[in-house]
XYZ file of C-alpha atoms in Angstrom:
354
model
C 182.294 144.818 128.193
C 185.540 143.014 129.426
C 184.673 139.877 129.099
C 182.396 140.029 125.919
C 183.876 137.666 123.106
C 181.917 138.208 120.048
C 180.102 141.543 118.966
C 177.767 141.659 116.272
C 176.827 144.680 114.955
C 173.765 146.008 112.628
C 174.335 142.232 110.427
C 172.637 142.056 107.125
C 172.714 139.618 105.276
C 170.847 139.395 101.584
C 170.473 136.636 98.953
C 169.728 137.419 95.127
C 167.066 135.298 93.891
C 164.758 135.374 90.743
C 162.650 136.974 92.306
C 164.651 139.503 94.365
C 166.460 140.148 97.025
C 165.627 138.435 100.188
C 166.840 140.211 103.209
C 167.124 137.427 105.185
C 168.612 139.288 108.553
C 167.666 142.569 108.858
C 170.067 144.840 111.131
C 171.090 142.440 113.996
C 172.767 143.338 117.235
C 173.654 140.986 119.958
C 176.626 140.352 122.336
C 177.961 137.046 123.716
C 179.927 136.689 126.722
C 183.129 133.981 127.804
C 181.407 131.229 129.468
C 178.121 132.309 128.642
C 175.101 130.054 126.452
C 172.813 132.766 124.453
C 169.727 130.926 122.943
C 168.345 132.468 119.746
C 164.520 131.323 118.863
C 162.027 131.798 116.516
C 159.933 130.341 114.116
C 161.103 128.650 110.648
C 162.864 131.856 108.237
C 162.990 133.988 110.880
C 167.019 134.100 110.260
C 168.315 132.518 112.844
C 170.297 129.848 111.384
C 170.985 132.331 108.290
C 172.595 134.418 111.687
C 175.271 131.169 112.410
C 175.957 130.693 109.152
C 177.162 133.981 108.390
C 178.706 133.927 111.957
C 181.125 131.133 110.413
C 181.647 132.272 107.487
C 179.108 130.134 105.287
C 177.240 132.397 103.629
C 177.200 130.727 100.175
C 178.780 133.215 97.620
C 177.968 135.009 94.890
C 173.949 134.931 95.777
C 174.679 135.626 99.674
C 176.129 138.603 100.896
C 176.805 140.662 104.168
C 176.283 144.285 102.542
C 176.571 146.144 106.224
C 176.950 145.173 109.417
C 180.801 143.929 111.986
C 181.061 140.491 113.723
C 183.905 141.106 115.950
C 185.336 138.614 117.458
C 187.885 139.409 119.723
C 188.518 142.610 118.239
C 188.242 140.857 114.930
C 185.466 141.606 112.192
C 184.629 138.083 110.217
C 182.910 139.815 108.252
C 185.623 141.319 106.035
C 187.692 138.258 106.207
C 188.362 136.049 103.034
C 186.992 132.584 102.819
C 190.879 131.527 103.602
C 191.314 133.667 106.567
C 188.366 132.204 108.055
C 189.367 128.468 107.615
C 191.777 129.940 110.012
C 189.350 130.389 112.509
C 186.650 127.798 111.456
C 186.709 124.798 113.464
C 189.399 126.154 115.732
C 188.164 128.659 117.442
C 184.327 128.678 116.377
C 182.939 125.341 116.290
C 179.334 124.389 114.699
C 177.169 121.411 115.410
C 174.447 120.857 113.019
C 170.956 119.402 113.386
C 171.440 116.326 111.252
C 174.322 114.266 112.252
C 173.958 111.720 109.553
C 174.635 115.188 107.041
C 177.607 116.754 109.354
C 179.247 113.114 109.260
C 181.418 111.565 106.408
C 179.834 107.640 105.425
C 182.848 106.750 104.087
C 185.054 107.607 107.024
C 185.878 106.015 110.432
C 185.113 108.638 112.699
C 188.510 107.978 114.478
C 189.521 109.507 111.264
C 187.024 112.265 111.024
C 188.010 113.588 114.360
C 191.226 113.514 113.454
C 191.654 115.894 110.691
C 190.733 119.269 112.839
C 193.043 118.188 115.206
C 196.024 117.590 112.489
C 194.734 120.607 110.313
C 194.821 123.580 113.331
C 196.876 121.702 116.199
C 199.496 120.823 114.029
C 199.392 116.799 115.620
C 201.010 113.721 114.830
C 198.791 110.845 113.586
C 199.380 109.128 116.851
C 198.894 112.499 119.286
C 195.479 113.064 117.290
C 194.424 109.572 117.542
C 195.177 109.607 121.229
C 193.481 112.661 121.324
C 190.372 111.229 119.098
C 190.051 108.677 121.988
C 189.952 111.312 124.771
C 187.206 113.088 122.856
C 184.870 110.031 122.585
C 185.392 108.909 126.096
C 184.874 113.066 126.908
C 181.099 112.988 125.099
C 180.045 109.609 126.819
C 181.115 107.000 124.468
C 181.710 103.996 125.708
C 184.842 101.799 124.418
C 186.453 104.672 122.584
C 189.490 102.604 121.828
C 187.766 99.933 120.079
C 184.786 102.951 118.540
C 187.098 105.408 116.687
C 187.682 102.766 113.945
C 183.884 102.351 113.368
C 181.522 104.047 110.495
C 179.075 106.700 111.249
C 176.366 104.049 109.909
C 177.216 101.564 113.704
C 176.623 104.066 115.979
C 173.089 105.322 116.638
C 171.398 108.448 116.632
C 172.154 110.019 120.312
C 176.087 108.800 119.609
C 176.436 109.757 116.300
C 175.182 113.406 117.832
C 178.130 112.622 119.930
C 180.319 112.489 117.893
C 179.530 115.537 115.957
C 180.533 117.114 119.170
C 183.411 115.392 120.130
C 184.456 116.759 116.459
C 183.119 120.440 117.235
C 185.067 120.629 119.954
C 188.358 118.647 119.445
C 190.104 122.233 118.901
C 188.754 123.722 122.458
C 187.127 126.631 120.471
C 185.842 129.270 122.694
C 182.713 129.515 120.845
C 180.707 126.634 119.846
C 177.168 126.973 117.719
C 174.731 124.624 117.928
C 172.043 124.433 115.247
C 169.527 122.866 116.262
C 171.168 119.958 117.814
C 168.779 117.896 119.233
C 165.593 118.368 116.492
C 166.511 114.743 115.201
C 166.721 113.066 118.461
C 163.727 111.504 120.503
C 162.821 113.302 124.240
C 165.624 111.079 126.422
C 168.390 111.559 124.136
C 167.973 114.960 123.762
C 167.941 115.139 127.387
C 171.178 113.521 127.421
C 172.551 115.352 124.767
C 171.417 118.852 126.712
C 173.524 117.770 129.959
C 176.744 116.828 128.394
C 176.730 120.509 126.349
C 176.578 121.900 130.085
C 178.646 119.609 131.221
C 180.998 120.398 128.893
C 181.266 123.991 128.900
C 181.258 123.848 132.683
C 184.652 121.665 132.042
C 185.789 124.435 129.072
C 184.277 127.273 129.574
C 183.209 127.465 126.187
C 180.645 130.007 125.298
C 177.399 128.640 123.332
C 175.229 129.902 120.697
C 171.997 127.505 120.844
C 169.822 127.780 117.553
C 166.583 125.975 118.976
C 162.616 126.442 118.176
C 162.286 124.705 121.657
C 160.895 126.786 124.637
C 161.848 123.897 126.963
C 165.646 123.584 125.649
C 165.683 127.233 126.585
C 164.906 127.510 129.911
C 166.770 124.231 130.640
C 170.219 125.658 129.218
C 170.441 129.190 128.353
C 171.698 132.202 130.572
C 170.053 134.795 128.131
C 167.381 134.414 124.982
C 167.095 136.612 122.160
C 164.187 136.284 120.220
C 163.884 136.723 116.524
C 161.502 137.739 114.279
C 161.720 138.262 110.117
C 165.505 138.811 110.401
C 165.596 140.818 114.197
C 165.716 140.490 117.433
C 162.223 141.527 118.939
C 162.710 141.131 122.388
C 166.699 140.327 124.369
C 167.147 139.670 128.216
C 167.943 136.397 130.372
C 165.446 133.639 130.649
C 163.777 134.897 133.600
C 163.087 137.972 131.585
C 161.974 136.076 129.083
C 160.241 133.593 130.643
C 158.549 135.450 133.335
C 158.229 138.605 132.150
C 157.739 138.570 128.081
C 157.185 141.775 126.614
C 157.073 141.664 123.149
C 153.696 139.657 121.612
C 155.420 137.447 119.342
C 157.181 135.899 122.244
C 153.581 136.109 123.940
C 152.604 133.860 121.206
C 155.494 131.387 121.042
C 155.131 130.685 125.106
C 151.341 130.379 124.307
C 152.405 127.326 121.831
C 154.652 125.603 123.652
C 152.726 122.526 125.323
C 153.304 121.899 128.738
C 152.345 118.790 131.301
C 150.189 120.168 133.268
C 147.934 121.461 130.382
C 147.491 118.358 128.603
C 143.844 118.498 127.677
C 144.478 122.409 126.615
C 144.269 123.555 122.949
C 147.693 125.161 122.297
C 147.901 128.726 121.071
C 148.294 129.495 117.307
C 150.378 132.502 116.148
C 147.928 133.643 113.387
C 148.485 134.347 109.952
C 152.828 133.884 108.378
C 155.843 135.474 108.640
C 156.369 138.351 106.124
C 157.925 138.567 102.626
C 161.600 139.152 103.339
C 161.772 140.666 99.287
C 159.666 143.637 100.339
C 159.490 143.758 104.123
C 156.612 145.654 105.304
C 156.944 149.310 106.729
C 156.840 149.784 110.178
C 156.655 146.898 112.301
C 156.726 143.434 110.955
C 154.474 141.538 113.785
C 151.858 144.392 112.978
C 149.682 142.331 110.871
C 149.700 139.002 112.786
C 149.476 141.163 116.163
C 146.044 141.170 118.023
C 147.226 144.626 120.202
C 148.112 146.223 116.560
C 148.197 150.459 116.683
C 148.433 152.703 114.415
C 152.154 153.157 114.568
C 153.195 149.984 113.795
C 151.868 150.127 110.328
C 153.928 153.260 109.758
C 157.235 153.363 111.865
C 159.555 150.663 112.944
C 159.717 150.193 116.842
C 163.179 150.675 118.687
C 164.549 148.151 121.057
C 163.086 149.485 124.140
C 164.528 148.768 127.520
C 162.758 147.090 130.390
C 165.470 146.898 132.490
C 169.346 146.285 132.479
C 168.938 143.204 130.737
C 165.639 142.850 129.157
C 165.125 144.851 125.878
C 162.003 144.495 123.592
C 161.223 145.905 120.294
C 157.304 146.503 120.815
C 155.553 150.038 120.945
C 153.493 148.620 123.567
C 156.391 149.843 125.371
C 156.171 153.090 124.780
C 155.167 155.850 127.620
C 151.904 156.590 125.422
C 151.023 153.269 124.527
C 147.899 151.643 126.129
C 148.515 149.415 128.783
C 148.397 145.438 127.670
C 149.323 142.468 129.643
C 149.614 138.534 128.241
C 146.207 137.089 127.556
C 145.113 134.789 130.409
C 145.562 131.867 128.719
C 149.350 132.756 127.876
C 150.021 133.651 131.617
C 148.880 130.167 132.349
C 150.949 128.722 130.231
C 154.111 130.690 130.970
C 153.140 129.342 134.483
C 153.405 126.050 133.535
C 156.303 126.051 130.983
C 158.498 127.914 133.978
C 157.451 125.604 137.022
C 158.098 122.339 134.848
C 162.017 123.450 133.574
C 162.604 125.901 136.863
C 164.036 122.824 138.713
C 165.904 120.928 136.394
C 167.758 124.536 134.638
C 168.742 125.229 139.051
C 170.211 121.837 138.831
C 172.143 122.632 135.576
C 173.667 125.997 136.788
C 174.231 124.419 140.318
């Protein structure tokens, strides 16, 4: 597509350990689009933060590797790039935000300082153009008396602006892609909130497109345009959030709606996802949801299930799917659930979009 910017391609990506080797992503294939926020969810090792980090480059050598797969960006593969070539691109035009800001940001520096360097490192600034710059930045992510700020310590600013600043520093190179790992985890409910709107405000004012690494049902459907959904190193299920969100295909994402509390179900048990992920050193033939799936046939223990499609945009990886398959809908308590998790973010992801 025309206006697709990054392409990844059947990713792997491997790490040797004593006890062998983990494939940690499995044969990954997404697309992201100019403008366009694509969450990625999933339970703890699933891969997708093992996904960004070999997206930028920080796949830490010799134990990690990419054996097979492209990441083209712009026409670009990453993937075959040295670790110099990609300091190139690292910061400038791919930007990361971690989930800790306290482990992103330098103690020892001002932040004045610390926004500085991308700006004097890949825009070729002056001192006094970056600083200037540095001040626009702060005053761009909401904090107040940049001026007097930039010369402060990580350690004076709190949680929520310290997040802040992290982006003010992801961003001081107007990449066009910026990651975000998990961004708000650390914060408490009204900062995160805050956080959430000035990322859309932001790439409504950039047009930046956004990766969004989140275990969070709720960030989802407030902020993304599409979801992909991944599962011991794949992506099980792929289509916008109304897809998603209304129509879930796949019963892993069944069972991540059916844990996600809501308001409106407060008294409610939530619903477990039984059983654990599987051992990435010998993944299990055929499908690797079979064992912790409740609609489990025969063919998932032996073959692996293609992505099939739903519709134009919605793509699932189940053979529930399949034109001989019985037919199985969401238990009722999941359906009650989606109900609620839709209705409660419906209004308030209209009002981001708007």
């Amino acid at each position: 597509m025309e206006n697709t910017i990054l392409d990844v391609r059947n990713l792997q990506v491997t790490f040797d350990t004593y006890g062998g080797s983990v494939k940690a992503v499995r044969g990954l294939d997404f697309s992201l689009r100019k403008g366009e926020t694509l969450a990625i969810v999933g339970e703890s090792g699933s891969g997708k933060s093992v996904t960004t980090k070999a997206l930028m480059g920080l796949i830490p050598k010799p134990a990690g590797k990419i054996p097979k797969g492209e990441i083209l960006f712009e026409g670009r593969d990453l993937a075959k790039l040295s670790d110099k070539q990609m300091q190139k691109i690292r910061g400038k035009e791919i930007s990361m935000i971690f989930q800790d800001p306290m482990t992103s940001l330098n103690p020892t520096m001002k932040i004045g300082k610390q926004i500085m360097e991308g700006l004097i490192l890949h825009q070729k600034l002056s001192q006094s153009h970056a600083k200037t710059r540095a001040i626009e930045l702060l005053e761009l992510v909401g904090i107040p008396e940049p001026k007097s700020r930039i010369n402060q310590y990580p350690h004076q600013f709190s949680g929520g602006m310290r997040q802040r600043v992290v982006i003010a520093i992801a961003l001081a190179c107007n990449p066009k892609i910026l990651i975000a790992d998990e961004p708000t985890t650390a914060l408490d409910v009204t900062i995160q909130a805050q956080i959430l709107e000035l990322m859309k405000d932001i790439q409504k004012k950039m047009d930046t497109s956004i990766i969004f690494i989140t275990h969070d049902l709720g960030v989802v459907a407030n902020v993304a345009d599409r979801v992909a959904v991944m599962y011991a190193g794949k992506i099980v299920e792929i289509g916008t959030v109304d897809d998603v969100f209304y129509n879930p295909k796949h019963p892993y994402t069944w069972g991540l709606l059916g844990s996600m509390p809501t308001v409106d179900n407060k008294e409610e048990k939530l619903i477990a996802i039984p059983g654990t992920p599987p051992d990435l050193i010998h993944p299990p033939q055929g499908d690797a949801f079979a064992v912790r799936n409740e609609y489990v046939m025969q063919i998932d223990l032996e073959e692996e299930p293609p992505l099939f499609k739903v519709s134009d945009s919605h793509y699932a990886a189940t053979w529930l799917l399949h034109e001989d398959a019985p037919e199985v809908e969401p238990p009722a308590a999941v359906k009650e659930r989606m109900k609620g998790i839709t209705s409660n973010h419906t209004s308030v992801r209209e009002d981001y979009h708007s």
